[in-house]
Coordinates of C-alpha atoms in Angstrom, one line a residue:
X496 CA 38.6 2.3 5.5
X497 CA 34.9 1.7 6.6
X498 CA 33.5 -1.5 5.4
X499 CA 30.4 -1.3 3.2
X500 CA 27.2 -2.3 4.8
X501 CA 25.8 -5.3 2.9
X502 CA 22.7 -5.8 5.1
X503 CA 19.7 -4.6 3.1
X504 CA 17.4 -2.0 4.7
X505 CA 14.2 -3.4 6.1
X506 CA 11.9 -3.8 3.1
X507 CA 8.3 -2.6 3.3
X508 CA 9.1 -0.6 6.4
X509 CA 6.7 2.1 5.4
X510 CA 3.9 -0.1 3.9
X511 CA 1.9 -0.5 7.2
X512 CA 3.3 2.5 9.1
X513 CA 1.3 5.6 9.4
X514 CA 3.7 8.6 8.9
X515 CA 2.8 12.2 10.1
X516 CA 3.9 15.2 8.2
X517 CA 3.7 18.8 9.6
X518 CA 3.6 21.8 7.3
X519 CA 4.2 25.4 8.2
X520 CA 2.2 28.2 6.6
X521 CA 4.8 28.9 3.8
X522 CA 5.3 25.1 3.2
X523 CA 1.6 24.5 2.7
X524 CA 1.1 27.6 0.4
X525 CA 4.2 26.5 -1.6
X526 CA 2.9 23.0 -2.0
X527 CA -0.6 24.3 -3.0
X528 CA 1.0 26.5 -5.6
X529 CA 3.2 23.7 -6.9
X530 CA 0.7 20.9 -7.3
X531 CA -2.3 20.4 -9.5
X532 CA -5.1 17.9 -9.5
X533 CA -4.6 14.7 -11.5
X534 CA -7.7 13.8 -13.4
X535 CA -8.4 10.4 -15.0
X536 CA -10.7 10.2 -18.1
X537 CA -12.2 7.0 -19.2
X538 CA -12.2 6.0 -22.9
X539 CA -9.0 8.1 -23.7
X540 CA -5.6 6.8 -24.7
X541 CA -3.8 9.2 -22.4
X542 CA -6.3 8.6 -19.5
X543 CA -4.6 10.9 -16.9
X544 CA -4.5 14.6 -17.2
X545 CA -3.7 17.6 -15.0
X546 CA -6.1 20.4 -14.3
X547 CA -3.3 23.1 -15.0
X548 CA -0.4 22.8 -17.5
X549 CA 2.2 20.9 -15.5
X550 CA 5.3 22.8 -16.9
X551 CA 4.1 26.4 -16.5
X552 CA 2.0 26.7 -13.4
X553 CA 2.4 23.5 -11.4
X554 CA 5.3 21.2 -11.1
X555 CA 3.4 17.9 -10.5
X556 CA -0.1 16.4 -11.0
X557 CA -1.2 14.6 -7.8
X558 CA -4.3 12.7 -6.6
X559 CA -7.3 14.5 -4.9
X560 CA -6.5 13.1 -1.4
X561 CA -3.1 14.8 -1.3
X562 CA -4.5 18.1 -2.5
X563 CA -7.3 17.8 0.1
X564 CA -4.7 17.4 2.8
X565 CA -2.6 20.3 1.6
X566 CA -5.7 22.4 1.3
X567 CA -6.6 21.7 4.9
X568 CA -3.0 22.7 5.9
X569 CA -3.5 26.1 4.0
X570 CA -6.8 26.8 5.9
X571 CA -5.3 25.8 9.3
X572 CA -2.0 27.7 9.0
X573 CA -3.5 30.9 7.6
X574 CA -6.1 31.3 10.3
X575 CA -5.2 34.1 12.6
X576 CA -5.5 32.0 15.7
X577 CA -3.1 29.4 14.3
X578 CA -0.3 31.8 13.1
X579 CA 3.0 30.2 13.7
X580 CA 1.6 26.8 14.2
X581 CA 2.1 23.8 11.8
X582 CA -0.6 21.6 10.5
X583 CA 0.0 17.8 11.1
X584 CA -1.6 15.1 9.0
X585 CA -1.1 11.4 8.0
X586 CA 0.7 10.7 4.7
X587 CA 1.5 7.5 2.9
X588 CA 4.8 6.7 1.1
X589 CA 3.5 7.7 -2.4
X590 CA 2.4 11.1 -1.1
X591 CA 5.8 11.6 0.5
X592 CA 7.5 10.9 -2.8
X593 CA 5.2 13.3 -4.7
X594 CA 6.0 16.1 -2.2
X595 CA 9.7 15.2 -2.5
X596 CA 9.5 15.8 -6.3
X597 CA 8.6 19.5 -5.8
X598 CA 10.7 20.2 -2.7
X599 CA 13.7 21.8 -4.4
X600 CA 16.1 22.5 -1.6
X601 CA 16.9 26.1 -2.9
X602 CA 13.3 27.3 -2.6
X603 CA 12.9 30.2 -0.1
X604 CA 9.8 32.2 0.9
X605 CA 10.9 35.3 2.7
X606 CA 13.5 34.0 5.2
X607 CA 12.1 30.6 5.4
X608 CA 14.0 27.8 3.5
X609 CA 10.8 26.1 2.4
X610 CA 12.3 23.7 0.0
X611 CA 15.1 22.6 2.3
X612 CA 12.7 22.2 5.2
X613 CA 10.2 20.2 3.1
X614 CA 13.0 18.0 1.7
X615 CA 14.4 17.3 5.2
X616 CA 10.9 16.5 6.7
X617 CA 10.1 14.1 3.9
X618 CA 13.5 12.5 3.7
X619 CA 13.5 12.1 7.5
X620 CA 10.1 10.1 7.3
X621 CA 11.3 8.1 4.3
X622 CA 14.8 7.2 5.4
X623 CA 15.6 8.0 9.1
X624 CA 14.7 4.5 10.4
X625 CA 16.8 2.8 7.6
X626 CA 19.8 5.1 8.2
X627 CA 19.7 4.4 11.9
X628 CA 19.5 0.6 11.2
X629 CA 22.4 0.8 8.7
X630 CA 24.5 2.7 11.4
X631 CA 23.6 0.1 14.0
X632 CA 24.6 -2.7 11.6
X633 CA 27.9 -1.1 10.9
X634 CA 28.6 -0.7 14.6
X635 CA 27.7 -4.4 15.3
X636 CA 29.8 -5.5 12.3
X637 CA 32.7 -3.5 13.6
X638 CA 32.3 -4.9 17.1
X639 CA 32.2 -8.4 15.8
X640 CA 35.2 -7.7 13.6
X641 CA 37.1 -6.4 16.6
X642 CA 36.2 -9.5 18.7
X643 CA 37.5 -12.0 16.1

């Protein structure tokens, strides 16, 4: 039986680190279709609204900065001279979690597993270092256990 790793993953590992996300044409179009602009209104009890109804036409309301990045990805990946290339851009941890919310693993566009690919890219950026550290800790714990 494998012993449970009790070493906590590094906290704040993403806070200062700039992460880069790349999107294919279908991924950028899917995100552009799935997200809507979050609008904040002063003097209102609700304060935050979406431009489109979230349930029917968009899965999540997001800040303008993220929509701007995805819009650039749409333009880049749909230009004739860039066909087949991915658009790479910096993201922060909150943007990754927003994308994760709409990246259902079963979503396919044509033959491309867009949801799975997005989920994999986002989770790799969010958790890959922590998983590697956990595995190293388990190996070290096992070696120390074998030595004693």
